[in-house]
Structure formats: structure tokens, C-alpha cells
Coordinates of C-alpha atoms and ligand atoms in Angstrom, one line a residue:
X51 CA -77.0 -7.5 -25.8
X52 CA -74.4 -10.0 -26.6
X53 CA -71.7 -7.6 -25.5
X54 CA -73.5 -6.8 -22.2
X55 CA -74.0 -10.5 -21.4
X56 CA -70.4 -11.2 -21.9
X57 CA -69.7 -8.2 -19.6
X58 CA -71.9 -9.8 -16.9
X59 CA -70.2 -13.1 -17.2
X60 CA -66.8 -11.4 -16.8
X61 CA -67.8 -9.5 -13.7
X62 CA -69.1 -12.7 -12.1
X63 CA -65.8 -14.4 -12.8
X64 CA -63.8 -11.4 -11.4
X65 CA -65.7 -11.4 -8.2
X66 CA -65.1 -15.2 -7.8
X67 CA -61.4 -14.6 -8.3
X68 CA -61.4 -11.6 -5.8
X69 CA -63.0 -13.8 -3.2
X70 CA -60.3 -16.5 -3.7
X71 CA -57.6 -13.9 -3.4
X72 CA -59.1 -12.4 -0.3
X73 CA -59.5 -15.9 1.2
X74 CA -55.9 -16.7 0.4
X75 CA -54.7 -13.4 2.0
X76 CA -56.7 -14.1 5.1
X77 CA -55.1 -17.6 5.3
X78 CA -51.6 -16.2 4.9
X79 CA -52.2 -13.5 7.5
X80 CA -53.3 -16.2 9.9
X81 CA -50.2 -18.3 9.1
X82 CA -47.7 -18.6 12.0
X83 CA -44.8 -18.1 9.5
X84 CA -45.9 -14.6 8.6
X85 CA -43.9 -13.0 11.4
X86 CA -40.8 -15.0 10.4
X87 CA -40.9 -13.9 6.8
X88 CA -41.3 -10.3 7.8
X89 CA -38.3 -10.6 10.0
X90 CA -36.3 -12.3 7.2
X91 CA -37.3 -9.5 4.8
X92 CA -36.2 -6.9 7.4
X93 CA -32.8 -8.7 7.9
X94 CA -32.3 -8.9 4.1
X95 CA -33.0 -5.2 3.7
X96 CA -30.6 -4.3 6.6
X97 CA -27.9 -6.5 5.0
X98 CA -28.4 -4.9 1.6
X99 CA -28.3 -1.4 3.2
X100 CA -25.1 -2.2 5.1
X101 CA -23.4 -3.6 2.0
X102 CA -24.3 -0.5 0.1
X103 CA -23.2 1.8 2.9
X104 CA -19.9 -0.1 3.2
X105 CA -19.2 0.2 -0.6
X106 CA -20.0 3.9 -0.6
X107 CA -17.9 4.4 2.5
X108 CA -14.9 2.5 1.2
X109 CA -15.1 4.1 -2.3
X110 CA -15.3 7.4 -0.6
X111 CA -12.0 7.2 1.3
X112 CA -10.1 4.8 -1.0
X113 CA -9.3 5.4 -4.6
X114 CA -7.1 2.8 -6.2
X115 CA -4.2 4.4 -8.0
X116 CA -2.7 1.1 -9.2
X117 CA -4.1 -2.3 -8.3
X118 CA -2.1 -5.4 -7.6
X119 CA -3.6 -7.2 -10.6
X120 CA -2.6 -4.8 -13.3
X121 CA 0.9 -4.8 -14.8
X122 CA 2.0 -1.4 -15.9
X123 CA 4.0 -1.3 -19.2
X124 CA 5.1 2.2 -18.5
X125 CA 5.2 4.3 -15.4
X126 CA 1.8 5.7 -14.2
X127 CA 2.5 9.3 -13.2
X128 CA 0.4 11.8 -11.2
X129 CA 1.7 15.3 -10.8
X130 CA 0.7 17.3 -7.7
X131 CA 1.6 20.9 -6.7
X132 CA 4.9 21.0 -4.7
X133 CA 4.6 22.0 -1.1
X134 CA 6.7 24.7 0.4
X135 CA 8.8 22.2 2.4
X136 CA 11.7 22.4 0.0
X137 CA 12.1 26.2 0.5
X138 CA 13.4 25.6 3.9
X139 CA 16.4 23.8 2.4
X140 CA 19.2 24.8 0.0
X141 CA 18.1 24.6 -3.7
X142 CA 20.0 22.3 -6.0
X143 CA 19.2 23.0 -9.6
X144 CA 18.5 19.9 -11.7
X145 CA 17.5 18.0 -8.6
X146 CA 15.4 19.9 -6.0
X147 CA 11.7 19.2 -6.7
X148 CA 10.1 21.9 -8.8
X149 CA 7.8 19.4 -10.4
X150 CA 6.2 17.2 -7.7
X151 CA 4.2 14.1 -7.9
X152 CA 4.1 10.3 -7.5
X153 CA 4.5 7.5 -9.9
X154 CA 4.4 3.7 -10.1
X155 CA 6.5 1.5 -12.4
X156 CA 6.4 -2.2 -12.9
X157 CA 9.4 -2.2 -15.2
X158 CA 12.2 -1.5 -12.8
X159 CA 12.6 -5.0 -11.3
X160 CA 11.6 -8.4 -12.6
X161 CA 9.7 -10.7 -10.3
X162 CA 12.8 -12.9 -10.2
X163 CA 14.9 -10.0 -8.9
X164 CA 12.2 -9.2 -6.4
X165 CA 12.3 -12.8 -5.3
X166 CA 16.1 -12.7 -4.8
X167 CA 15.8 -9.5 -2.8
X168 CA 13.0 -11.0 -0.7
X169 CA 15.3 -13.9 0.2
X170 CA 18.1 -11.5 1.2
X171 CA 15.6 -9.8 3.5
X172 CA 14.4 -13.1 4.9
X173 CA 18.0 -14.3 5.6
X174 CA 19.0 -11.0 7.2
X175 CA 15.8 -10.6 9.3
X176 CA 16.1 -14.2 10.5
X177 CA 19.0 -13.0 12.5
X178 CA 16.8 -10.8 14.6
X179 CA 13.4 -9.3 14.2
X180 CA 11.2 -7.0 16.2
X181 CA 8.9 -8.2 19.0
X182 CA 6.3 -6.1 17.3
X183 CA 5.0 -6.5 13.8
X184 CA 7.5 -4.3 11.9
X185 CA 11.2 -5.2 11.5
X186 CA 13.9 -3.5 9.4
X187 CA 17.3 -4.3 8.1
X188 CA 19.5 -1.5 6.9
X189 CA 22.3 -2.8 4.8
X190 CA 24.1 0.5 4.8
X191 CA 24.3 1.1 8.6
X192 CA 23.8 -2.6 9.5
X193 CA 20.8 -1.7 11.7
X194 CA 18.6 -4.8 12.4
X195 CA 15.5 -4.9 14.5
X196 CA 16.0 -7.1 17.5
X197 CA 13.4 -7.5 20.2
X198 CA 12.6 -4.0 21.3
X199 CA 15.9 -2.5 20.0
X200 CA 18.3 -2.5 17.1
X201 CA 21.7 -4.2 16.7
X202 CA 24.4 -3.6 14.2
X203 CA 24.7 -6.8 12.2
X204 CA 28.2 -5.9 11.0
X205 CA 29.6 -5.7 14.5
X206 CA 27.2 -8.2 16.1
X207 CA 27.8 -11.0 13.6
X208 CA 31.2 -9.7 12.3
X209 CA 32.8 -12.2 9.8
X210 CA 29.8 -14.6 10.0
X211 CA 27.9 -12.0 7.9
X212 CA 29.7 -13.3 4.8
X213 CA 27.9 -16.7 5.4
X214 CA 24.6 -14.8 5.1
X215 CA 25.1 -12.2 2.4
X216 CA 27.2 -12.4 -0.8
X217 CA 28.8 -9.8 -3.0
X218 CA 26.1 -10.6 -5.6
X219 CA 23.4 -9.6 -3.1
X220 CA 24.9 -6.2 -2.7
X221 CA 25.5 -5.9 -6.4
X222 CA 21.7 -6.5 -7.0
X223 CA 20.9 -3.8 -4.5
X224 CA 23.2 -1.4 -6.4
X225 CA 21.6 -2.3 -9.7
X226 CA 18.2 -1.7 -8.3
X227 CA 19.2 1.6 -6.8
X228 CA 20.6 2.7 -10.1
X229 CA 17.5 1.8 -12.0
X230 CA 15.2 3.5 -9.5
X231 CA 17.4 6.7 -9.7
X232 CA 17.1 6.6 -13.5
X233 CA 13.3 6.3 -13.5
X234 CA 13.0 9.1 -10.9
X235 CA 15.2 11.4 -12.9
X236 CA 13.3 10.7 -16.2
X237 CA 9.9 11.1 -14.6
X238 CA 10.6 14.4 -12.8
X239 CA 13.0 15.8 -15.5
X240 CA 16.1 15.7 -13.3
X241 CA 19.8 15.3 -13.9
X242 CA 20.3 11.7 -12.6
X243 CA 23.9 12.5 -11.6
X244 CA 22.6 15.1 -9.2
X245 CA 20.6 12.6 -7.1
X246 CA 22.3 10.8 -4.3
X247 CA 21.3 7.8 -2.2
X248 CA 20.6 8.9 1.4
X249 CA 19.8 7.2 4.6
X250 CA 18.0 5.5 5.9
X251 CA 17.6 2.9 3.2
X252 CA 16.3 -0.4 4.4
X253 CA 14.4 -3.7 4.0
X254 CA 11.1 -3.9 5.9
X255 CA 9.1 -6.8 6.9
X256 CA 5.6 -6.3 8.4
X257 CA 3.1 -8.7 9.8
X258 CA 0.0 -8.3 11.9
X259 CA 1.6 -8.8 15.3
X260 CA 0.8 -5.8 17.5
X261 CA 3.3 -3.0 18.0
X262 CA 5.6 -3.3 21.1
X263 CA 7.5 0.0 20.7
X264 CA 6.9 3.1 18.6
X265 CA 9.4 1.7 16.0
X266 CA 6.6 -0.8 15.1
X267 CA 4.1 1.9 14.4
X268 CA 4.4 2.2 10.7
X269 CA 0.8 3.2 10.0
X270 CA 0.9 6.9 11.1
X271 CA 0.4 9.5 8.4
X272 CA 3.7 11.3 7.8
X273 CA 5.8 13.4 5.4
X274 CA 9.2 12.0 4.6
X275 CA 10.8 15.5 4.2
X276 CA 9.6 16.4 7.7
X277 CA 10.6 13.0 9.2
X278 CA 14.0 13.0 7.4
X279 CA 15.1 16.4 6.3
X280 CA 17.5 15.0 3.8
X281 CA 14.9 13.2 1.7
X282 CA 13.9 14.7 -1.6
X283 CA 12.6 11.7 -3.4
X284 CA 11.4 8.5 -1.8
X285 CA 11.0 5.1 -3.4
X286 CA 9.6 1.8 -2.3
X287 CA 10.4 -1.4 -4.1
X288 CA 7.8 -4.1 -3.2
X289 CA 8.8 -7.7 -2.7
X290 CA 5.5 -9.4 -2.0
X291 CA 1.9 -9.2 -3.4
X292 CA -1.0 -7.5 -1.8
X293 CA -4.0 -9.9 -1.4
X294 CA -1.7 -12.9 -2.1
X295 CA 1.1 -12.8 0.4
X296 CA -0.6 -10.4 2.8
X297 CA -3.8 -8.5 3.4
X298 CA -4.0 -4.8 4.4
X299 CA -0.7 -3.1 4.0
X300 CA -1.7 -0.9 1.1
X301 CA 0.3 2.4 0.6
X302 CA -2.0 5.4 0.9
X303 CA -1.4 8.9 -0.4
X304 CA -3.6 11.1 1.8
X305 CA -4.9 14.0 -0.3
X306 CA -7.3 16.6 1.1
X307 CA -10.2 15.1 -1.0
X308 CA -9.3 11.5 -1.3
X309 CA -7.1 8.7 -0.2
X310 CA -5.3 7.1 -3.1
X311 CA -3.8 3.6 -2.7
X312 CA -1.0 1.7 -4.3
X313 CA -1.4 -2.0 -4.0
X314 CA 2.0 -3.7 -3.6
X315 CA 3.1 -6.2 -6.2
X316 CA 6.5 -8.0 -6.2
X317 CA 8.9 -6.0 -8.3
X318 CA 6.7 -2.8 -8.4
X319 CA 8.3 0.5 -7.5
X320 CA 6.4 3.4 -6.2
X321 CA 8.3 6.8 -6.0
X322 CA 7.4 10.3 -5.1
X323 CA 8.7 13.7 -4.2
X324 CA 9.2 13.6 -0.4
X325 CA 7.4 16.8 0.7
X326 CA 4.0 17.2 2.3
X327 CA 2.3 17.1 -1.1
X328 CA 2.8 13.4 -0.6
X329 CA 1.5 12.9 2.9
X330 CA 1.1 9.2 3.3
X331 CA 0.6 6.2 5.5
X332 CA 0.7 2.4 5.3
X333 CA -2.5 0.6 6.1
X334 CA -2.1 -1.9 8.9
X335 CA -1.2 -5.4 7.7
X336 CA -4.1 -7.7 8.6
X337 CA -2.5 -11.1 7.7
X338 CA 0.7 -12.5 6.1
X339 CA 4.0 -10.9 5.5
X340 CA 4.7 -7.7 3.6
X341 CA 8.3 -7.1 2.4
X342 CA 9.6 -3.9 0.8
X343 CA 12.7 -1.9 0.4
X344 CA 12.8 1.8 1.0
X345 CA 15.4 3.6 -1.2
X346 CA 15.6 7.3 -0.6
X347 CA 17.4 10.1 -2.5
X348 CA 18.7 13.5 -1.6
X349 CA 19.8 16.4 -3.7
X350 CA 22.3 17.6 -1.0
X351 CA 25.7 16.0 -1.5
X352 CA 26.3 16.5 2.2
X353 CA 23.7 13.9 3.0
X354 CA 24.9 11.4 0.3
X355 CA 25.8 7.9 1.3
X356 CA 27.7 5.2 -0.6
X357 CA 25.9 2.1 -1.8
X358 CA 25.8 -0.5 0.9
X359 CA 28.7 -3.0 0.7
X360 CA 29.9 -6.0 2.6
X361 CA 32.4 -4.9 5.2
Ligands
LIG178 C1 -8.8 9.3 4.3 O1 -8.6 8.3 5.3 C2 -8.6 8.8 6.6 C3 -8.4 7.7 7.5 O2 -7.2 7.1 7.2 C4 -10.0 9.5 6.9 O3 -9.9 10.0 8.2 C5 -10.2 10.6 5.9 O4 -11.5 11.1 6.1 C6 -10.1 10.0 4.5 N1 -10.2 11.1 3.5 C7 -11.2 11.2 2.6 C8 -11.2 12.4 1.8 O5 -12.0 10.3 2.4
LIG179 C1 5.1 -12.1 12.8 O1 6.5 -12.4 12.7 C2 7.1 -12.8 13.8 C3 8.6 -12.9 13.5 O2 8.8 -13.8 12.4 C4 6.5 -14.0 14.4 O3 7.2 -14.4 15.6 C5 5.1 -13.8 14.7 O4 4.5 -15.0 15.1 C6 4.4 -13.3 13.4 N1 3.0 -13.0 13.7 C7 2.0 -13.5 13.0 C8 0.6 -13.0 13.5 O5 2.1 -14.2 12.1

């Protein structure tokens, strides 16, 4: 009996609570804010969905090979199968790519050296500069972007060029070229003495200004061996930092199943065999200034060039 009575009391309590809940729900349903909260909830859901889709989409097409924040203590190397591009050219044992790939090293140049190189680029490019967002300065040929064309700084500025560049500047370039050549040879198992500097080799400065001529269109996917037949190994020495000095401007290796990015960092060197196994592009720069030097190597002595020097 006692048990049953307690049961009755409980059920009476429950029904009172149920009534209260129902009344509350009815009041809430009548509330003029109910429509707004539903809308807010829908908006929140849409935002969450979009954020999720964005993260899935960006992860899908971008896979970070080396981020700006990490500092590599030894080269990070990724081997890939060589393309057939090299077969169209003469084979140079100990140099022509038989092992292909890409690598990144943070031990080739110090940040101080990168800083000095950046100043060289700034001084040189201050003499001209493209109307579009991409300017180059080639210390070997003297080519400098100016407006919609190029001028030769060595003839255009003749003796005054010695007020802008010093012997030490060129010496630093030579030292960098030597170190890059060494790390390429070590990484790909080559005889360093069989690699030669080739042209073009240049400083580049990119900002977000829109392109005025095709020379400013640096973002198209391309293969260096196809663009410049002489290239066998390409290297890039970065002089500014991704996300700090500029946004966008990541280097992207375009593989069939993924896009792999290298985030520039001052002093970082990225190098790779120049064939279509390393099809790549540079993401458009969104803000700031991106400085880099392209140093390219050939196996063919006919395409060798001397280190740049002051005339
Ligand atoms: C790589 O990026 C390009 C756009 O730059 C895109 O069209 C392509 O689908 C991406 N590839 C993969 C596998 O995500
Ligand atoms: C890009 O650089 C050029 C040359 O220094 C300059 O005239 C232009 O204003 C810059 N653009 C932006 C968006 O900063």
C-alpha cells in the first residue's frame, strides 16, 4: 500500500510538472523572438557548414611541405619519378637528373645574409620596377624591369652602378650560388663540378599590384625545363617571410593528386629538378612584398654562364 501511495503522489507531481512545461512551451511559441532565434540558429549552422567546407576544400588542394614557422636543421627531401623531359637533351653523366625530386633547406643562408641580399634587391629595383606587380633584376645580364619593358642597368646607369652595388654584394651572390650548388649536388648525388650556373638568374620582387604585361604574370603553372631548355636544377632563395612580410605568394608544386606548398622564409632555399615532375606555380601575392632570388643550373657546359660581376 505504502508503495502504491507513493506512486500516486509521484504521478500527481509529474503531471503538474508536465503542465508547467507545456505552458512554458506555449508561451515561448507565442514569443515574438522565436522567429529571430530560429534565424540566428540557421545562420550559425550555415557559418559552421561554410567553415567546415572551406577547411576541407583548402586541405584538399593544399598540403604544406614546409611551413614558414618551422626551421629545418637538415634538408627536407621528397623524391619523385623523373619525367621524360631530359631525354630530349644530351645526357651528362654525374649531372643530368636520374634521381628527381624537390627539397628545402634552411641552412644555406643565414637570416643576416638574406637581409643583405634583400637590400641589394631593394637598391637595384629602386632604379626601375615594373608597372605591374612583378619586377626582376638580373645581375648577370643587367636586365631590370622598367615600366612595361626592361633596361640594361649596366649600360643605362654605366659607371653610376658602382654607387649602388659593391664588390662585396657580388661576392655574396657567388658564395650563395656555391652553397646552393653544393646542397643540390649532395641531395641528388651529383658531381658538383659538373653543374653550371645558367641564365636567367635574377632577383624578383612581387607585390599585389595587378599585371600590366605578360611579364608580370608569374602565377601560371609551368615547367622550367620546358620554359628554359637549359635548366636542369632550379633553386629559389627566399628573402622575406610568408605571412609576415607578405600574404599569398606560396610556392606550389602541382602534383596529380595534390598541391604541395613551400612557405617562403628569409634564408630558406627550395630546389628541385627542372622537369615536368616538378610542375609548379606561385600563388598570387595578396599583400606586402615578396623577395626571392632564382638561381638555376644546367648540366650542359654550352649553356654555362659566369657568376655575375661588376662591369
Ligand atoms: C591544385 O590546385 C589547382 C588550382 O591551382 C586546382 O585546380 C587543382 O584541382 C588542385 N589539385 C588538387 C589535387 O587538389
Ligand atoms: C607595388 O610596388 C610598386 C613599386 O614599388 C608600387 O608603386 C605599388 O604601389 C605597390 N603596390 C602595392 C599594392 O603596394
